[in-house]
Coordinates of N, CA and C in Angstrom, one line a residue:
Chain A
K1 N -162.3 6.5 -62.5 CA -161.5 7.0 -61.4 C -161.9 8.2 -60.7
A2 N -162.3 8.0 -59.8 CA -162.9 9.4 -58.8 C -161.8 10.3 -59.0
G3 N -162.1 11.6 -59.0 CA -161.2 12.8 -58.8 C -161.3 13.1 -57.5
V4 N -160.4 14.1 -57.2 CA -160.1 14.9 -56.1 C -161.6 15.0 -55.2
T5 N -162.1 14.8 -53.8 CA -162.9 15.4 -53.2 C -162.4 16.2 -52.3
Q6 N -163.4 17.0 -51.8 CA -163.3 18.4 -50.7 C -164.7 18.2 -50.3
T7 N -164.1 18.5 -48.8 CA -165.6 18.6 -47.8 C -165.1 19.3 -46.9
P8 N -166.2 20.3 -46.3 CA -167.3 20.6 -46.9 C -167.3 21.3 -48.6
R9 N -168.5 21.4 -49.0 CA -168.2 22.5 -50.3 C -168.3 24.2 -50.0
Y10 N -168.8 24.2 -48.9 CA -169.4 25.4 -48.7 C -169.3 25.7 -47.0
L11 N -168.7 26.9 -46.3 CA -168.6 27.2 -45.0 C -169.1 28.5 -44.8
I12 N -169.6 28.8 -43.8 CA -169.6 30.1 -43.3 C -169.2 29.9 -41.6
K13 N -168.2 30.9 -41.4 CA -167.5 30.9 -39.5 C -167.5 32.2 -39.4
T14 N -167.4 32.4 -38.2 CA -167.2 34.2 -37.9 C -165.4 33.8 -37.3
R15 N -165.5 35.1 -37.2 CA -163.9 35.7 -36.6 C -163.6 35.3 -35.6
G16 N -162.5 34.4 -35.3 CA -162.0 33.8 -34.0 C -162.2 32.3 -33.9
Q17 N -163.3 31.9 -34.6 CA -163.1 30.5 -34.7 C -162.3 29.6 -35.4
Q18 N -162.2 28.2 -35.5 CA -161.2 27.4 -35.9 C -161.8 26.7 -37.1
V19 N -161.8 25.9 -38.4 CA -162.1 25.6 -39.1 C -161.1 24.3 -40.0
T20 N -161.6 22.9 -40.0 CA -160.8 21.8 -40.5 C -161.8 21.8 -41.9
L21 N -161.1 21.7 -43.1 CA -161.1 21.6 -44.3 C -160.7 19.8 -44.8
S22 N -161.4 19.0 -45.4 CA -161.0 17.6 -46.0 C -160.6 17.8 -47.1
C23 N -159.5 16.5 -47.6 CA -159.3 16.5 -48.8 C -158.9 15.0 -48.9
S24 N -159.8 14.6 -50.0 CA -159.5 12.9 -50.3 C -158.9 12.9 -52.1
P25 N -157.5 12.3 -52.1 CA -156.9 12.6 -53.1 C -157.5 11.7 -54.2
I26 N -157.3 11.2 -55.6 CA -157.5 10.5 -56.5 C -156.6 8.9 -56.5
S27 N -157.1 8.1 -56.2 CA -156.9 6.9 -55.8 C -155.4 6.6 -56.3
G28 N -154.3 6.1 -55.4 CA -153.1 5.9 -55.7 C -152.3 7.2 -55.8
H29 N -152.7 8.3 -55.7 CA -151.6 9.7 -55.9 C -151.7 10.0 -53.7
R30 N -150.2 10.1 -53.7 CA -149.8 10.1 -52.4 C -149.1 11.4 -52.8
S31 N -149.1 12.3 -53.1 CA -148.9 13.9 -53.0 C -150.1 14.8 -52.9
V32 N -150.3 15.5 -52.1 CA -151.5 16.1 -51.7 C -150.9 17.7 -51.4
S33 N -151.4 18.7 -52.1 CA -151.2 20.4 -52.2 C -152.5 21.1 -51.8
W34 N -152.0 21.8 -51.0 CA -153.3 23.1 -50.8 C -152.8 24.2 -51.2
Y35 N -154.1 24.6 -51.8 CA -154.1 26.3 -52.0 C -155.0 27.3 -51.7
Q36 N -154.6 28.6 -51.7 CA -155.6 29.4 -51.6 C -155.8 30.1 -52.8
Q37 N -157.2 30.7 -52.7 CA -157.5 31.4 -54.3 C -158.6 32.8 -53.5
T38 N -157.9 34.1 -53.7 CA -158.4 35.0 -53.7 C -158.5 35.9 -54.7
P39 N -159.5 36.7 -55.0 CA -159.4 37.6 -56.1 C -158.4 38.4 -56.1
G40 N -157.8 39.0 -55.1 CA -156.5 39.7 -54.8 C -155.3 39.3 -55.2
Q41 N -155.6 37.8 -54.3 CA -154.0 37.1 -54.6 C -153.6 36.3 -55.5
G42 N -154.7 35.7 -55.9 CA -154.7 35.1 -57.0 C -154.5 33.4 -56.0
L43 N -153.6 32.5 -57.1 CA -153.8 31.2 -56.6 C -152.1 31.2 -55.8
Q44 N -152.3 30.8 -54.3 CA -151.4 30.8 -53.6 C -151.0 29.4 -53.0
F45 N -149.6 28.8 -52.9 CA -149.7 27.8 -52.5 C -149.6 27.9 -50.5
L46 N -150.2 26.6 -50.0 CA -149.9 26.8 -48.8 C -149.1 25.9 -48.3
F47 N -149.6 24.5 -48.8 CA -148.5 23.1 -48.0 C -149.0 22.1 -49.0
E48 N -147.2 21.2 -49.3 CA -147.4 20.2 -49.6 C -147.1 19.1 -48.8
Y49 N -148.0 18.0 -49.2 CA -147.7 16.6 -48.4 C -147.4 15.3 -49.0
F50 N -146.1 14.7 -48.2 CA -146.4 13.0 -49.1 C -145.9 12.3 -48.3
S51 N -146.4 11.2 -48.5 CA -146.4 9.9 -47.6 C -146.4 10.6 -45.8
E52 N -147.5 11.4 -45.8 CA -147.8 11.9 -44.1 C -146.8 12.6 -43.9
T53 N -145.7 13.3 -44.7 CA -144.9 14.4 -44.2 C -145.0 15.6 -45.1
Q54 N -144.8 16.9 -44.4 CA -144.9 17.8 -45.0 C -143.7 18.2 -45.5
R55 N -143.6 18.4 -46.9 CA -142.2 18.9 -47.8 C -142.0 20.2 -48.3
N56 N -143.5 20.9 -48.2 CA -142.9 22.1 -48.3 C -144.1 22.8 -48.1
K57 N -144.1 24.1 -47.7 CA -144.5 25.2 -46.8 C -144.4 26.5 -47.5
G58 N -145.7 27.0 -47.6 CA -146.2 28.6 -48.4 C -145.7 29.7 -47.2
N59 N -145.8 30.5 -47.7 CA -145.9 31.6 -47.0 C -146.7 32.3 -46.3
F60 N -147.3 31.5 -45.5 CA -148.6 31.4 -44.2 C -148.6 31.7 -42.8
P61 N -149.0 32.3 -42.1 CA -148.9 32.3 -40.4 C -149.1 30.9 -40.3
G62 N -148.8 30.5 -39.1 CA -148.8 29.6 -38.7 C -150.2 28.9 -38.2
R63 N -151.0 29.8 -38.3 CA -152.7 29.7 -38.2 C -153.0 28.5 -39.0
F64 N -152.2 28.4 -40.4 CA -152.3 27.3 -40.7 C -151.8 26.4 -40.6
S65 N -152.6 25.4 -40.5 CA -151.9 24.1 -40.7 C -152.6 22.8 -41.5
G66 N -151.8 21.9 -41.6 CA -152.3 20.5 -42.1 C -151.5 19.2 -41.7
R67 N -152.1 18.1 -42.3 CA -151.5 16.9 -41.8 C -152.0 16.1 -42.9
Q68 N -151.3 14.7 -43.1 CA -151.9 13.9 -44.1 C -151.6 12.4 -43.4
F69 N -152.9 11.7 -43.8 CA -153.1 10.3 -43.1 C -152.4 9.1 -43.9
S70 N -152.1 8.0 -43.3 CA -151.7 7.0 -44.0 C -152.6 6.7 -45.0
N71 N -153.5 7.2 -45.2 CA -154.1 6.7 -46.7 C -154.3 7.9 -47.8
S72 N -153.2 9.1 -47.6 CA -153.1 9.7 -48.5 C -154.1 11.0 -48.1
R73 N -155.2 10.7 -47.2 CA -156.2 12.0 -47.2 C -155.4 13.0 -46.3
S74 N -156.0 13.9 -46.7 CA -155.2 15.2 -46.0 C -156.4 16.4 -45.6
E75 N -156.0 16.9 -44.2 CA -156.9 17.5 -43.5 C -155.9 19.2 -43.6
M76 N -156.5 20.1 -43.6 CA -156.0 21.5 -43.2 C -156.9 22.4 -42.2
N77 N -156.2 22.7 -41.4 CA -156.7 23.6 -40.2 C -156.3 25.1 -40.2
V78 N -157.4 26.1 -40.2 CA -156.9 27.7 -40.0 C -157.6 27.6 -38.3
S79 N -156.7 28.3 -37.7 CA -157.2 28.8 -36.8 C -157.6 30.2 -35.9
T80 N -158.1 30.6 -35.2 CA -158.1 32.1 -34.7 C -158.6 32.8 -36.2
L81 N -159.8 32.6 -37.1 CA -159.8 32.6 -38.3 C -160.2 34.3 -38.2
E82 N -159.5 35.0 -39.8 CA -159.5 36.7 -39.7 C -160.6 36.5 -40.7
L83 N -160.9 38.0 -41.3 CA -161.8 37.8 -42.3 C -161.1 37.9 -43.6
G84 N -159.6 38.2 -43.5 CA -158.9 37.9 -44.7 C -158.7 36.6 -45.2
D85 N -159.2 35.6 -44.2 CA -159.5 34.0 -44.7 C -160.3 33.6 -45.4
S86 N -161.0 34.3 -46.0 CA -162.6 34.2 -46.5 C -161.8 34.0 -47.8
A87 N -161.8 32.6 -48.7 CA -161.1 32.2 -49.5 C -161.9 31.0 -50.0
L88 N -161.2 30.5 -51.6 CA -161.4 29.2 -52.1 C -160.3 28.6 -51.6
Y89 N -160.8 27.5 -51.1 CA -159.1 26.7 -50.7 C -159.3 25.2 -51.2
L90 N -158.1 25.1 -52.2 CA -157.9 24.0 -53.1 C -157.0 23.0 -52.5
C91 N -157.6 22.1 -53.0 CA -156.6 20.7 -52.6 C -156.3 19.9 -53.8
A92 N -155.0 19.2 -54.3 CA -154.5 19.1 -55.4 C -153.9 17.5 -55.3
S93 N -153.9 16.9 -55.9 CA -153.4 15.3 -55.7 C -152.7 15.2 -56.9
S94 N -151.3 14.2 -56.8 CA -151.0 14.1 -57.7 C -149.8 12.5 -57.7
L95 N -149.8 11.8 -58.6 CA -148.4 10.8 -58.8 C -147.0 11.5 -58.6
V96 N -146.0 10.8 -58.3 CA -145.0 11.3 -58.2 C -144.2 11.9 -59.4
G97 N -144.2 13.1 -59.9 CA -144.0 13.5 -61.0 C -144.9 13.9 -61.9
G98 N -146.2 13.6 -61.6 CA -147.2 14.1 -62.4 C -147.7 15.5 -62.3
G99 N -148.6 15.7 -63.0 CA -149.1 17.1 -63.0 C -150.2 17.1 -61.7
Q100 N -150.4 17.9 -61.3 CA -151.4 18.5 -60.1 C -153.0 18.0 -60.8
I101 N -154.2 17.3 -60.0 CA -155.1 17.2 -60.6 C -155.8 18.0 -58.9
F102 N -156.9 19.1 -59.3 CA -157.5 19.8 -58.5 C -158.9 19.7 -58.4
G103 N -159.1 19.5 -56.9 CA -160.4 19.2 -56.6 C -161.3 20.4 -56.6
P104 N -162.9 20.7 -56.3 CA -163.3 21.6 -56.6 C -163.2 22.5 -55.8
G105 N -162.8 22.5 -54.5 CA -162.3 23.3 -53.6 C -163.3 23.5 -52.2
T106 N -163.3 24.1 -51.6 CA -164.0 24.8 -50.3 C -164.1 25.8 -49.9
R107 N -165.5 26.4 -50.2 CA -165.5 28.1 -50.3 C -165.8 28.3 -49.0
L108 N -164.7 29.5 -48.4 CA -165.0 29.4 -47.3 C -165.3 31.1 -46.6
T109 N -166.4 31.3 -46.0 CA -166.7 32.5 -45.7 C -166.2 33.0 -44.6
V110 N -166.0 34.3 -43.5 CA -165.6 34.4 -42.6 C -166.2 35.6 -42.5
L111 N -167.6 35.8 -41.4 CA -168.0 37.0 -41.2 C -167.8 37.4 -39.7
Chain B
Q1 N -143.0 39.5 -54.2 CA -141.9 39.5 -55.7 C -142.8 38.5 -56.4
Q2 N -143.3 38.6 -57.4 CA -143.8 38.1 -58.3 C -143.2 37.0 -59.4
Q3 N -143.0 35.7 -59.3 CA -142.3 34.8 -59.8 C -142.6 34.5 -61.2
V4 N -143.9 34.5 -61.5 CA -144.5 34.2 -62.7 C -145.3 35.3 -63.2
K5 N -145.1 36.4 -64.5 CA -146.1 37.2 -64.6 C -146.8 36.8 -66.2
Q6 N -148.0 36.8 -65.8 CA -149.2 36.7 -66.9 C -149.8 37.7 -67.5
S7 N -149.9 37.4 -68.7 CA -150.5 38.6 -69.5 C -151.0 37.9 -70.6
P8 N -152.2 38.6 -71.5 CA -153.1 40.0 -70.7 C -153.8 39.7 -69.4
Q9 N -154.5 40.6 -68.8 CA -155.2 40.3 -67.5 C -157.0 39.4 -68.6
S10 N -157.0 39.8 -69.2 CA -158.3 39.6 -69.9 C -158.0 39.7 -71.7
L11 N -158.8 38.9 -72.1 CA -158.7 38.7 -73.8 C -160.3 38.4 -74.3
I12 N -160.5 39.1 -75.4 CA -161.7 39.0 -76.0 C -161.2 38.2 -77.7
V13 N -161.5 37.0 -78.1 CA -161.6 36.6 -79.3 C -162.8 36.7 -79.9
Q14 N -162.3 36.6 -81.2 CA -163.8 36.0 -81.9 C -163.8 34.4 -82.1
K15 N -165.1 33.7 -82.3 CA -165.1 32.3 -83.1 C -164.1 31.9 -83.8
G16 N -163.6 31.1 -83.9 CA -162.6 30.6 -84.7 C -161.0 31.4 -84.6
G17 N -160.9 32.6 -83.8 CA -159.8 32.6 -83.7 C -158.9 32.4 -83.4
I18 N -157.4 32.8 -83.1 CA -155.9 32.0 -81.8 C -156.3 33.0 -80.8
S19 N -156.5 32.5 -79.6 CA -156.4 32.9 -78.3 C -154.3 32.8 -78.0
I20 N -154.2 33.8 -77.3 CA -152.5 33.6 -77.2 C -152.3 33.8 -75.8
I21 N -152.1 33.6 -74.8 CA -151.5 34.0 -72.9 C -150.3 34.0 -72.9
N22 N -149.5 35.0 -72.6 CA -147.8 35.1 -72.4 C -147.6 34.9 -71.0
C23 N -146.5 34.2 -70.4 CA -146.3 34.2 -69.4 C -144.7 34.4 -69.7
A24 N -143.8 35.1 -68.3 CA -142.7 35.0 -67.9 C -142.3 34.4 -66.8
Y25 N -141.1 33.9 -66.4 CA -140.9 33.7 -65.1 C -139.2 34.6 -65.1
E26 N -138.7 34.1 -63.5 CA -137.6 34.8 -63.5 C -136.9 33.6 -62.5
N27 N -137.3 33.0 -61.9 CA -136.4 31.7 -61.5 C -135.8 30.4 -62.6
T28 N -134.7 30.8 -62.6 CA -134.2 29.5 -63.9 C -134.2 28.1 -63.3
A29 N -134.4 28.2 -61.9 CA -134.7 26.3 -61.0 C -135.9 26.0 -62.1
F30 N -136.7 27.0 -62.6 CA -138.1 26.2 -62.6 C -137.7 25.1 -64.0
D31 N -138.7 23.8 -63.9 CA -138.5 23.1 -64.7 C -140.1 22.3 -65.1
Y32 N -141.0 22.9 -64.6 CA -142.2 22.5 -65.4 C -142.9 23.5 -65.1
F33 N -143.6 23.7 -66.3 CA -145.0 24.5 -66.8 C -145.7 23.9 -67.4
P34 N -147.1 24.1 -66.5 CA -148.4 23.9 -66.7 C -149.2 25.1 -66.9
W35 N -150.6 24.3 -67.9 CA -151.4 25.8 -67.9 C -152.6 24.8 -67.3
Y36 N -153.4 25.7 -66.6 CA -154.7 25.3 -65.8 C -155.9 26.2 -66.6
Q37 N -157.0 25.5 -66.6 CA -158.1 26.3 -67.3 C -159.4 25.9 -66.1
Q38 N -160.3 27.2 -65.4 CA -160.9 27.6 -64.4 C -161.7 28.0 -65.2
F39 N -162.8 27.6 -64.7 CA -164.6 27.6 -65.0 C -165.2 28.0 -63.7
P40 N -165.8 29.2 -63.9 CA -166.5 29.7 -62.4 C -167.3 28.2 -61.7
G41 N -167.1 28.4 -60.4 CA -167.7 27.8 -59.4 C -166.8 26.5 -59.1
K42 N -165.8 26.1 -60.1 CA -165.1 24.6 -60.5 C -163.3 24.5 -60.0
G43 N -162.8 23.6 -59.6 CA -161.3 24.2 -59.6 C -160.7 23.7 -60.7
P44 N -159.4 24.8 -61.1 CA -158.7 24.7 -61.9 C -158.4 23.0 -62.7
A45 N -158.4 22.6 -64.0 CA -158.1 21.6 -64.4 C -156.9 21.4 -65.4
L46 N -156.3 20.8 -65.3 CA -154.7 20.8 -65.9 C -155.2 20.9 -67.8
L47 N -154.2 21.6 -68.2 CA -154.9 21.4 -69.6 C -153.7 20.8 -70.3
I48 N -152.3 21.2 -70.3 CA -151.1 21.0 -70.8 C -150.3 21.5 -70.1
A49 N -149.1 20.4 -70.4 CA -147.5 20.8 -69.4 C -146.2 20.8 -70.7
I50 N -145.4 21.4 -70.3 CA -144.3 21.5 -70.9 C -143.2 21.6 -69.8
R51 N -141.8 20.7 -70.1 CA -140.8 20.9 -69.7 C -139.5 21.9 -70.6
P52 N -138.6 21.8 -69.9 CA -137.8 22.8 -70.8 C -136.8 22.5 -71.9
D53 N -136.7 20.7 -71.8 CA -136.6 20.2 -72.7 C -136.8 20.1 -74.5
V54 N -138.0 20.7 -74.2 CA -138.8 20.6 -75.6 C -139.1 22.4 -75.9
S55 N -139.3 22.5 -77.1 CA -139.7 24.0 -77.4 C -140.6 24.5 -77.6
E56 N -141.6 23.2 -78.1 CA -143.1 23.5 -78.3 C -144.2 22.1 -78.0
K57 N -145.0 22.2 -77.3 CA -146.2 20.6 -77.3 C -147.3 21.5 -77.2
K58 N -147.6 20.3 -78.2 CA -149.2 20.4 -79.1 C -150.4 19.4 -78.4
E59 N -151.4 19.6 -78.1 CA -152.1 18.5 -77.5 C -153.7 19.1 -78.3
G60 N -153.9 18.7 -79.2 CA -155.4 19.1 -80.0 C -155.6 20.7 -80.8
R61 N -156.3 21.2 -79.9 CA -156.2 22.6 -80.2 C -155.4 23.6 -79.2
F62 N -155.1 22.9 -78.2 CA -153.9 24.0 -77.3 C -152.8 23.6 -77.8
T63 N -151.5 24.5 -77.8 CA -150.0 24.3 -78.1 C -149.7 25.3 -76.6
I64 N -148.3 24.9 -76.4 CA -147.3 25.7 -75.6 C -146.1 25.8 -76.4
S65 N -145.8 27.1 -76.3 CA -144.1 27.4 -77.1 C -143.8 27.7 -75.7
F66 N -142.2 27.5 -76.1 CA -141.5 27.8 -74.8 C -140.3 28.3 -75.3
N67 N -139.8 29.4 -74.6 CA -138.3 30.1 -74.8 C -137.6 30.2 -73.7
K68 N -136.4 29.0 -73.9 CA -135.7 28.9 -72.2 C -135.0 30.2 -72.0
S69 N -134.3 31.1 -73.4 CA -133.1 31.9 -73.2 C -134.1 33.3 -72.5
A70 N -135.6 33.4 -73.1 CA -136.0 34.3 -72.8 C -136.9 34.4 -71.5
K71 N -136.9 33.4 -71.0 CA -137.6 32.9 -69.8 C -139.2 33.0 -70.1
Q72 N -139.4 32.5 -71.3 CA -141.3 32.8 -71.2 C -141.6 31.8 -71.9
F73 N -142.9 31.7 -71.6 CA -143.7 30.4 -72.4 C -145.3 30.8 -72.5
S74 N -145.8 30.4 -73.4 CA -146.9 30.8 -73.9 C -148.3 29.8 -74.3
L75 N -149.3 30.1 -74.3 CA -150.4 29.0 -74.4 C -151.1 29.5 -75.9
H76 N -151.3 28.7 -76.8 CA -152.2 29.5 -78.1 C -153.0 28.3 -78.1
I77 N -154.3 28.9 -78.2 CA -155.7 28.0 -78.6 C -156.2 28.4 -79.7
M78 N -156.5 27.2 -80.8 CA -156.0 27.4 -81.9 C -158.0 27.7 -82.1
D79 N -158.7 27.8 -83.0 CA -160.0 27.7 -83.6 C -160.5 28.3 -82.0
S80 N -160.4 29.0 -81.3 CA -161.4 29.5 -80.3 C -162.5 29.2 -80.3
Q81 N -163.5 28.5 -79.5 CA -164.6 28.6 -79.3 C -165.3 28.8 -78.0
P82 N -166.5 29.5 -78.2 CA -167.3 30.1 -76.8 C -167.0 29.2 -75.8
G83 N -167.1 27.9 -75.8 CA -167.0 27.1 -74.7 C -165.7 26.9 -73.9
D84 N -164.7 27.8 -74.9 CA -163.3 28.0 -74.3 C -163.2 29.4 -73.4
S85 N -164.5 30.2 -73.3 CA -164.3 31.1 -72.4 C -164.3 30.6 -70.7
A86 N -162.9 31.0 -70.1 CA -162.6 30.7 -69.2 C -161.7 31.5 -68.4
T87 N -161.2 31.4 -67.2 CA -160.0 31.7 -66.9 C -159.2 31.0 -67.0
Y88 N -157.4 31.2 -67.6 CA -156.4 30.3 -67.7 C -155.0 31.0 -66.7
F89 N -154.6 30.0 -66.6 CA -153.2 30.0 -65.3 C -152.2 29.7 -65.8
C90 N -151.3 30.0 -66.1 CA -149.9 29.4 -65.9 C -149.2 29.3 -64.8
A91 N -148.5 28.3 -64.9 CA -147.9 27.9 -63.3 C -146.3 27.5 -63.7
A92 N -145.4 27.6 -62.5 CA -144.1 27.0 -62.7 C -143.8 26.3 -61.2
S93 N -143.0 25.4 -61.5 CA -142.6 24.7 -60.3 C -141.0 24.0 -60.2
M94 N -140.2 23.5 -59.6 CA -139.1 23.2 -59.6 C -139.3 22.0 -59.0
S95 N -137.8 21.3 -60.0 CA -137.6 19.6 -59.7 C -137.6 19.5 -58.4
G96 N -138.2 18.6 -57.8 CA -138.5 17.9 -56.4 C -139.2 18.6 -55.7
S97 N -140.2 19.6 -56.2 CA -141.2 20.6 -55.3 C -142.1 20.8 -56.3
Q98 N -142.7 19.7 -57.2 CA -143.9 19.7 -58.3 C -145.6 20.0 -58.0
G99 N -145.0 19.8 -56.2 CA -146.5 19.8 -55.6 C -146.5 21.6 -55.0
N100 N -145.4 22.0 -55.2 CA -145.5 23.9 -54.9 C -145.7 24.5 -56.3
L101 N -146.8 24.9 -57.0 CA -147.0 25.4 -58.1 C -146.8 27.1 -57.7
I102 N -146.2 27.6 -58.6 CA -146.2 29.5 -58.5 C -146.8 29.6 -59.8
F103 N -148.1 30.3 -59.2 CA -149.2 31.0 -60.6 C -149.1 31.9 -60.8
G104 N -149.1 32.3 -62.1 CA -149.5 33.5 -63.0 C -151.0 34.0 -62.5
K105 N -151.4 35.4 -62.3 CA -152.4 35.8 -62.0 C -153.6 35.7 -62.8
G106 N -153.7 34.9 -63.7 CA -154.7 34.6 -64.5 C -154.8 35.4 -66.1
T107 N -155.8 34.6 -66.5 CA -156.3 35.6 -67.9 C -157.3 35.2 -68.3
K108 N -158.6 36.3 -68.1 CA -159.7 35.5 -68.1 C -160.2 35.8 -69.7
L109 N -160.4 34.6 -70.3 CA -160.9 34.8 -71.9 C -162.2 34.6 -72.2
S110 N -162.6 35.6 -73.1 CA -164.0 35.5 -73.7 C -163.7 35.3 -75.3
V111 N -164.4 34.0 -75.6 CA -164.9 33.8 -76.9 C -166.4 34.3 -77.4
K112 N -166.3 35.2 -78.2 CA -167.4 35.8 -78.7 C -168.1 35.1 -79.9
P113 N -169.3 34.7 -80.1 CA -170.0 33.4 -81.4 C -170.1 34.8 -82.6

């Protein structure tokens, strides 16, 4: 069974730009969550989607948004990038009530 | 407000020894407690998880001990190996919100040969 895939794996952007990251969950997993990982703040929850609906949202500004498609694939978007948005963005998928399985992440660098 | 506190920040253990990492939580609504292992350049990998209705769960060399009254749980790695050298994260979530994991800050484990 293929794992969670995230594209792209690496991304370099400049301040003010916007970025879209993609996540394909494990087949059959309908829940997808996104996390931001930085050395200073650690792993922080961004949002969770289930059946195309956002179920939970973390404490991040409105510049961070996401969506989920009918095939459970998910995207997250960050607009008006700031230097502090440089991080590893992780996607995780799970079955209902199951443990979250993480993808390899997308390393975003904002210059 | 840090809802899940993890200690120690770093740990050095000799090969064959026992590695112990501790976590404490504040929110009594948490009912799912997983541990993740992360190697550099990789995403976190689910190791083992426990719910509050049991006090201990063992999978291979990994054991979670859970103390509901103290609001603490810990990971024990028996017979630690150099290949176990990684960063370990504890986490917690609430029923109906399992997709929203609150993570500890992580413990960097080094197992010396």
